[in-house]
Coordinates of C-alpha atoms in Angstrom, one line a residue:
M11 CA -13.4 17.5 27.5
K12 CA -13.5 18.0 23.8
M13 CA -10.1 20.2 22.7
I14 CA -9.4 22.2 19.2
H15 CA -5.3 21.0 18.6
C16 CA -4.2 23.1 15.7
A17 CA -0.9 24.6 14.3
D18 CA 1.0 26.3 11.6
L19 CA -1.8 28.7 10.6
H20 CA 0.7 30.8 8.8
L21 CA -2.0 33.4 8.9
D22 CA -0.6 36.6 6.9
S23 CA 1.1 34.8 4.7
R24 CA 2.0 36.5 1.0
M25 CA 0.6 33.8 -1.1
N26 CA 2.1 34.9 -4.2
S27 CA 4.4 32.3 -5.0
N28 CA 2.0 30.8 -7.4
L29 CA -1.0 33.2 -7.7
T30 CA -1.6 35.9 -9.2
G31 CA -2.4 39.1 -7.1
E32 CA -5.7 39.4 -6.8
K33 CA -6.4 35.5 -5.9
A34 CA -3.0 35.8 -3.3
K35 CA -4.6 38.3 -1.8
E36 CA -7.8 36.3 -2.3
R37 CA -6.2 33.0 -0.1
K38 CA -4.0 35.3 2.8
T39 CA -8.0 37.0 3.3
E40 CA -9.2 33.3 3.0
L41 CA -6.5 32.3 5.6
L42 CA -7.7 34.2 7.9
G43 CA -11.6 33.3 7.1
T44 CA -10.8 30.1 7.8
F45 CA -9.5 30.5 11.5
V46 CA -12.8 32.0 11.8
R47 CA -14.2 29.5 10.8
M48 CA -12.6 26.9 12.6
V49 CA -13.7 28.9 16.6
D50 CA -17.0 29.3 14.8
F51 CA -17.0 25.4 14.7
A52 CA -15.4 24.9 18.3
S53 CA -18.3 26.5 19.6
E54 CA -21.0 24.7 17.7
H55 CA -19.5 21.5 18.7
D56 CA -18.6 22.5 22.7
V57 CA -15.1 22.7 22.1
R58 CA -13.8 23.5 26.0
A59 CA -10.2 25.1 24.8
I60 CA -7.9 25.6 21.6
L61 CA -4.3 24.9 21.4
I62 CA -2.4 26.5 18.8
A63 CA 0.9 24.9 18.6
G64 CA 2.9 27.7 16.6
D65 CA 3.4 29.8 13.5
L66 CA -0.3 31.3 14.3
F67 CA 1.5 33.8 11.9
D68 CA 3.8 33.9 8.9
T69 CA 5.8 36.4 10.3
K70 CA 6.9 39.1 13.2
R71 CA 5.1 42.2 11.0
I72 CA 1.4 41.6 11.3
S73 CA -1.2 42.8 9.7
A74 CA -3.8 45.5 11.5
L75 CA -6.4 42.6 9.6
A76 CA -5.0 39.9 11.1
R77 CA -4.0 41.0 14.9
N78 CA -7.7 42.8 15.1
T79 CA -9.6 39.7 13.1
V80 CA -7.5 37.5 15.9
Y81 CA -7.5 39.2 19.2
E82 CA -12.2 40.4 18.3
T83 CA -13.0 36.4 17.1
I84 CA -10.7 35.7 20.8
T85 CA -12.2 38.0 23.0
S86 CA -15.5 37.5 21.6
H87 CA -16.1 33.6 22.4
P88 CA -14.9 33.5 26.5
G89 CA -16.2 30.2 27.2
I90 CA -12.9 28.9 25.1
L91 CA -9.9 28.8 26.3
F92 CA -7.4 29.9 23.6
F93 CA -3.7 28.2 24.7
Y94 CA -1.0 29.7 22.9
L95 CA 1.9 28.2 21.7
P96 CA 4.4 31.4 19.6
G97 CA 6.4 29.6 16.9
N98 CA 9.7 30.2 15.6
H99 CA 8.1 32.7 12.9
E100 CA 5.5 35.4 14.7
E101 CA 7.4 35.0 18.3
D102 CA 6.1 37.1 20.5
A103 CA 4.7 40.3 18.0
F104 CA 1.3 39.2 17.6
L105 CA 0.9 38.9 21.8
A106 CA 2.7 42.8 21.4
S107 CA 0.8 44.0 19.8
I108 CA -2.7 44.0 20.6
P109 CA -4.3 46.7 22.8
S110 CA -4.9 44.0 26.1
M111 CA -4.6 40.5 27.3
P112 CA -8.1 38.4 27.4
E113 CA -9.0 36.7 30.2
N114 CA -9.1 33.2 28.2
L115 CA -5.4 33.8 26.0
K116 CA -3.2 31.5 28.0
T117 CA 0.5 32.3 26.6
F118 CA 3.5 30.4 27.4
G119 CA 7.2 31.7 27.0
D120 CA 11.3 30.0 27.7
S121 CA 10.6 28.0 30.8
W122 CA 7.5 25.7 31.6
T123 CA 4.1 27.5 32.3
I124 CA 1.9 24.9 34.2
Y125 CA -2.7 25.8 33.5
E126 CA -4.7 23.1 35.1
G127 CA -9.0 22.8 35.3
H128 CA -11.0 19.9 35.6
N129 CA -8.3 17.1 36.2
V130 CA -6.2 18.6 33.3
T131 CA -2.9 20.0 33.0
V132 CA -1.8 21.9 30.5
A133 CA 2.3 22.7 29.6
G134 CA 3.8 24.3 27.1
A135 CA 7.7 26.1 27.1
V136 CA 8.9 27.7 23.9
M137 CA 11.7 25.4 22.5
T138 CA 15.0 27.5 22.0
G139 CA 18.9 26.5 21.4
D140 CA 19.4 26.7 24.3
N141 CA 16.8 25.4 27.2
A142 CA 16.0 22.3 26.0
G143 CA 18.2 19.7 27.9
A144 CA 16.3 21.8 31.2
L145 CA 12.5 21.3 29.3
Y146 CA 13.3 17.5 29.4
A147 CA 14.7 17.5 32.9
S148 CA 12.3 19.2 34.8
L149 CA 9.2 18.0 33.1
Q150 CA 7.4 15.5 35.4
E151 CA 4.0 15.6 34.8
D152 CA 1.0 13.9 38.0
P153 CA 0.2 10.8 36.9
S154 CA -3.4 11.4 38.6
R155 CA -4.3 13.9 35.3
F156 CA -4.3 13.9 32.0
N157 CA -1.7 16.0 31.4
I158 CA -1.1 17.7 27.7
V159 CA 2.7 19.2 26.0
M160 CA 2.8 21.5 24.1
L161 CA 6.0 22.0 22.1
H162 CA 7.3 23.2 18.7
G163 CA 9.8 21.9 16.4
Q164 CA 10.1 18.5 14.5
I165 CA 11.1 15.0 16.4
A166 CA 14.6 14.4 16.2
D167 CA 13.9 11.5 13.5
Y168 CA 12.3 13.8 11.1
P169 CA 14.0 15.7 8.1
S170 CA 15.7 18.3 9.1
S171 CA 13.7 21.4 7.3
G172 CA 16.6 24.3 8.4
S173 CA 19.3 24.7 11.4
D174 CA 17.2 27.5 13.3
T175 CA 14.1 24.7 13.8
P176 CA 13.9 23.1 17.4
V177 CA 14.4 19.6 17.5
I178 CA 12.2 17.8 20.2
A179 CA 14.1 14.5 20.9
V180 CA 10.7 12.2 21.6
S181 CA 12.7 10.2 23.9
E182 CA 13.0 12.5 26.7
L183 CA 10.1 13.2 26.9
R184 CA 9.2 9.7 27.1
D185 CA 8.0 8.1 31.1
R186 CA 6.7 11.6 31.8
N187 CA 3.3 10.8 32.5
I188 CA 2.1 13.1 29.1
S189 CA -1.3 11.7 28.1
Y190 CA -1.0 14.2 24.4
L191 CA 2.3 15.9 23.2
A192 CA 0.6 18.6 20.8
L193 CA 3.3 19.8 18.8
G194 CA 3.6 22.3 16.1
H195 CA 5.9 23.2 13.0
V196 CA 5.1 19.4 10.5
H197 CA 2.4 20.6 8.1
Q198 CA 1.0 17.3 7.5
H199 CA -0.9 15.4 10.2
Q200 CA 1.2 12.9 12.3
E201 CA 0.6 10.8 14.9
G202 CA 2.8 8.3 16.9
K203 CA 2.8 6.4 20.5
L204 CA 4.4 8.0 23.5
P205 CA 5.6 5.1 26.3
P206 CA 3.5 4.4 28.8
S207 CA 0.6 5.9 27.7
G208 CA 0.4 9.0 25.4
I209 CA 0.7 9.4 21.9
W210 CA 2.1 12.6 20.0
C211 CA 1.1 14.6 17.4
Y212 CA 1.1 17.0 14.5
P213 CA -2.4 18.0 13.5
G214 CA -0.3 19.5 10.1
C215 CA -1.2 23.7 8.8
L216 CA -4.8 24.6 8.6
E217 CA -4.7 25.7 4.9
G218 CA -1.8 24.7 2.6
R219 CA -0.2 26.8 0.8
G220 CA 2.2 26.2 -2.0
F221 CA 2.1 22.8 -3.5
D222 CA 4.5 20.5 -1.0
E223 CA 1.8 20.9 1.1
T224 CA -1.0 18.8 -1.0
G225 CA -3.7 16.8 0.1
E226 CA -6.2 17.3 3.2
H227 CA -5.6 20.2 6.2
G228 CA -7.4 20.9 8.8
F229 CA -6.9 19.6 12.9
V230 CA -7.3 17.2 15.1
L231 CA -10.3 17.3 17.6
L232 CA -9.9 15.6 20.7
D233 CA -11.9 14.0 23.0
I234 CA -10.8 13.7 26.8
D235 CA -12.5 11.6 29.6
T236 CA -11.1 13.6 31.8
K237 CA -12.0 10.2 34.8
A238 CA -10.3 7.2 32.1
L239 CA -7.1 9.3 31.3
R240 CA -7.7 8.3 28.0
V241 CA -8.8 10.7 24.7
N242 CA -10.2 9.8 21.5
T243 CA -8.7 12.2 18.0
T244 CA -10.0 12.7 15.0
F245 CA -8.8 14.0 12.3
V246 CA -11.4 17.1 11.2
P247 CA -10.6 18.6 6.7
F248 CA -11.7 21.6 7.6
A249 CA -9.1 23.4 4.0
R250 CA -11.8 26.0 2.4
R251 CA -9.4 24.5 -0.6
R252 CA -6.8 21.6 -1.2
L253 CA -3.9 21.6 -3.6
Y254 CA -3.0 18.3 -5.8
A255 CA 0.3 17.8 -7.7
P256 CA -1.1 15.0 -9.7
E257 CA 1.7 13.1 -12.3
V258 CA 0.9 11.8 -16.0
D259 CA 2.7 10.0 -17.9
V260 CA 2.5 10.7 -21.6
T261 CA 5.3 8.5 -22.9
G262 CA 4.4 8.2 -26.4
C263 CA 2.4 11.0 -26.4
M264 CA 3.2 12.7 -30.1
S265 CA 1.3 16.3 -29.7
T266 CA -0.6 18.2 -27.2
L267 CA -4.0 17.1 -27.6
Q268 CA -2.8 13.3 -26.5
M269 CA -1.2 14.8 -23.6
I270 CA -4.3 16.6 -22.8
D271 CA -6.5 13.6 -23.4
R272 CA -4.6 11.3 -21.0
A273 CA -4.1 14.5 -18.6
G274 CA -8.2 14.5 -18.8
K275 CA -8.7 11.1 -17.5
V276 CA -6.2 11.3 -14.8
L277 CA -8.3 14.7 -13.4
D278 CA -11.6 12.7 -13.7
S279 CA -10.7 9.7 -11.2
P280 CA -11.8 9.1 -8.2
G281 CA -10.6 11.6 -5.8
A282 CA -9.6 14.3 -8.3
P283 CA -9.4 18.0 -7.4
G284 CA -12.6 20.0 -7.4
P285 CA -13.6 23.4 -8.9
D286 CA -12.2 25.3 -5.9
D287 CA -9.1 23.5 -5.8
L288 CA -5.5 24.3 -6.7
V289 CA -3.7 22.5 -9.4
K290 CA 0.0 21.1 -11.0
L291 CA -0.5 19.1 -13.5
V292 CA 3.3 17.5 -13.5
L293 CA 4.4 15.4 -17.2
T294 CA 6.3 12.7 -16.7
G295 CA 7.5 10.1 -18.9
E296 CA 10.1 10.4 -22.2
V297 CA 8.9 12.1 -25.3
D298 CA 9.9 11.5 -28.7
I299 CA 11.9 13.6 -30.4
S300 CA 9.2 14.9 -33.0
C301 CA 7.3 15.3 -30.5
E302 CA 5.0 18.6 -30.7
K303 CA 4.4 19.9 -26.7
N304 CA 3.2 23.0 -25.9
P305 CA 2.3 23.3 -21.7
L306 CA 0.3 26.7 -22.5
L307 CA -2.1 25.3 -23.8
I308 CA -2.7 22.2 -21.4
D309 CA -3.3 25.4 -19.3
E310 CA -4.9 26.9 -21.2
H311 CA -7.3 24.0 -22.1
F312 CA -8.3 22.8 -18.3
A313 CA -7.6 27.1 -16.1
Q314 CA -11.3 27.4 -16.2
D315 CA -11.9 24.3 -14.7
Y316 CA -10.0 25.0 -11.1
Y317 CA -9.3 28.0 -8.7
F318 CA -5.8 27.8 -9.9
F319 CA -3.8 25.4 -12.7
R320 CA -0.2 25.4 -14.0
T321 CA 1.8 22.5 -16.0
D322 CA 5.2 21.6 -14.9
D323 CA 6.7 19.6 -17.8
H324 CA 9.7 17.3 -16.1
T325 CA 9.5 14.6 -19.1
K326 CA 12.5 13.6 -20.8
L327 CA 13.9 13.8 -24.0
A328 CA 13.5 10.0 -25.5
V329 CA 17.0 10.5 -28.4
D330 CA 20.1 9.1 -28.0
Y331 CA 23.4 11.4 -29.3
R332 CA 24.5 8.8 -30.6
D333 CA 22.8 8.1 -33.1
F334 CA 23.5 11.6 -34.4
A335 CA 27.1 11.4 -34.1
L336 CA 28.1 10.9 -37.7
D337 CA 25.1 12.3 -38.9
A338 CA 26.1 14.7 -41.9
S339 CA 22.6 16.0 -42.5
L340 CA 21.8 20.1 -40.5
K341 CA 20.0 18.3 -38.2
G342 CA 23.2 16.5 -37.0
E343 CA 25.3 19.2 -36.8
F344 CA 22.9 21.1 -34.3
V345 CA 22.6 18.0 -32.5
R346 CA 26.4 17.7 -32.1
T347 CA 26.7 22.2 -31.6
V348 CA 24.1 21.9 -28.7
Q349 CA 25.5 18.5 -26.8
M350 CA 29.0 20.1 -26.5
D351 CA 27.5 23.6 -25.6
A352 CA 28.9 23.5 -21.4
T353 CA 26.2 26.4 -20.6
L354 CA 23.5 24.1 -20.7
T355 CA 22.1 22.3 -18.4
E356 CA 21.1 18.1 -19.7
K357 CA 17.5 18.8 -19.8
E358 CA 18.5 22.1 -21.1
K359 CA 20.5 20.2 -24.2
A360 CA 17.5 18.0 -24.6
E361 CA 14.5 21.3 -24.7
V362 CA 16.8 22.4 -27.2
I363 CA 17.0 19.5 -29.4
R364 CA 14.2 19.2 -29.1
C365 CA 12.7 22.6 -30.7
G366 CA 15.7 22.1 -33.0
I367 CA 14.4 19.3 -34.7
Q368 CA 11.2 20.7 -35.3
A369 CA 11.9 23.7 -36.1
L370 CA 15.0 22.2 -38.8
S371 CA 11.5 19.3 -39.4
E372 CA 9.2 22.0 -40.3
E373 CA 11.9 23.8 -43.1
E374 CA 12.3 20.2 -45.3
I375 CA 8.6 20.1 -45.2
E376 CA 7.7 22.8 -46.5
V377 CA 11.0 22.9 -49.3

């Protein structure tokens, strides 16, 4: 039996943190289209069920387009069961807005709901701050069946992403005959062992939305042997676009064109982004105080090669302020004045000094 495990689709995300209004609208539509493509994939590959482990939508305010598209996609595929566990973003907004409950849509509340069929059990519950202890204590699966448990939250040893995020104590779920723990909330694909013979898995988000979600994204395909009670899992990259944040060390560069040349070598390397992808180029390293650097020109050079391109300047200024401590020139006076300004951060001081030194140097040349 084949199943798909997905989570954190965040449909109806605004997508405007990096993109223009037009492209944000396009990306918002693409996320919805990826959900439809995933269901079509399921239909074409004889997938019997899709496990949606939370955050199908980004907020409780769901657009008519997203609601209708998801609802009609589910109802138009009656041969596929959709197990939908609401996450902490959308709660029950989708279920409250649809005209009727499709027969092939299975949902969960804040206590265990269990579905059985073909020697497979799917159990799920919405975790809250109040019910976690009771959920662990009341779960004991039948060892003669393949048991799937669905939860949305972060496992206890994963870095916290907020005080309102449910914490899942994987240690409490050991030795409860769980074959596959289908999780949602973490946006990168991860898997681990769950004794005695099960596994836990985050499929990651279906589409990366920001540059904290770089790399491949998609879903996990389960191929379950219902007699031997075993499963093979395959991560399937499925995102319409990928996000990259390559770092380019520009130490030693003295001009923007030199930085463009160095960046081009990184962007042409194996595994580099393609024309459909989003790129944030991160400049690193130390640059000389007289270095001419213009991130906007770098953007202009590469923008036509990618769906989105942006340059972030994380370089540091290779200058020792002590060199100017006794300098009687206008440059020395300028550097000392900026260095004493308590309203500026060290990064801001470095950039002001760099621009100022360049301007003063140009004036000296003109004279």
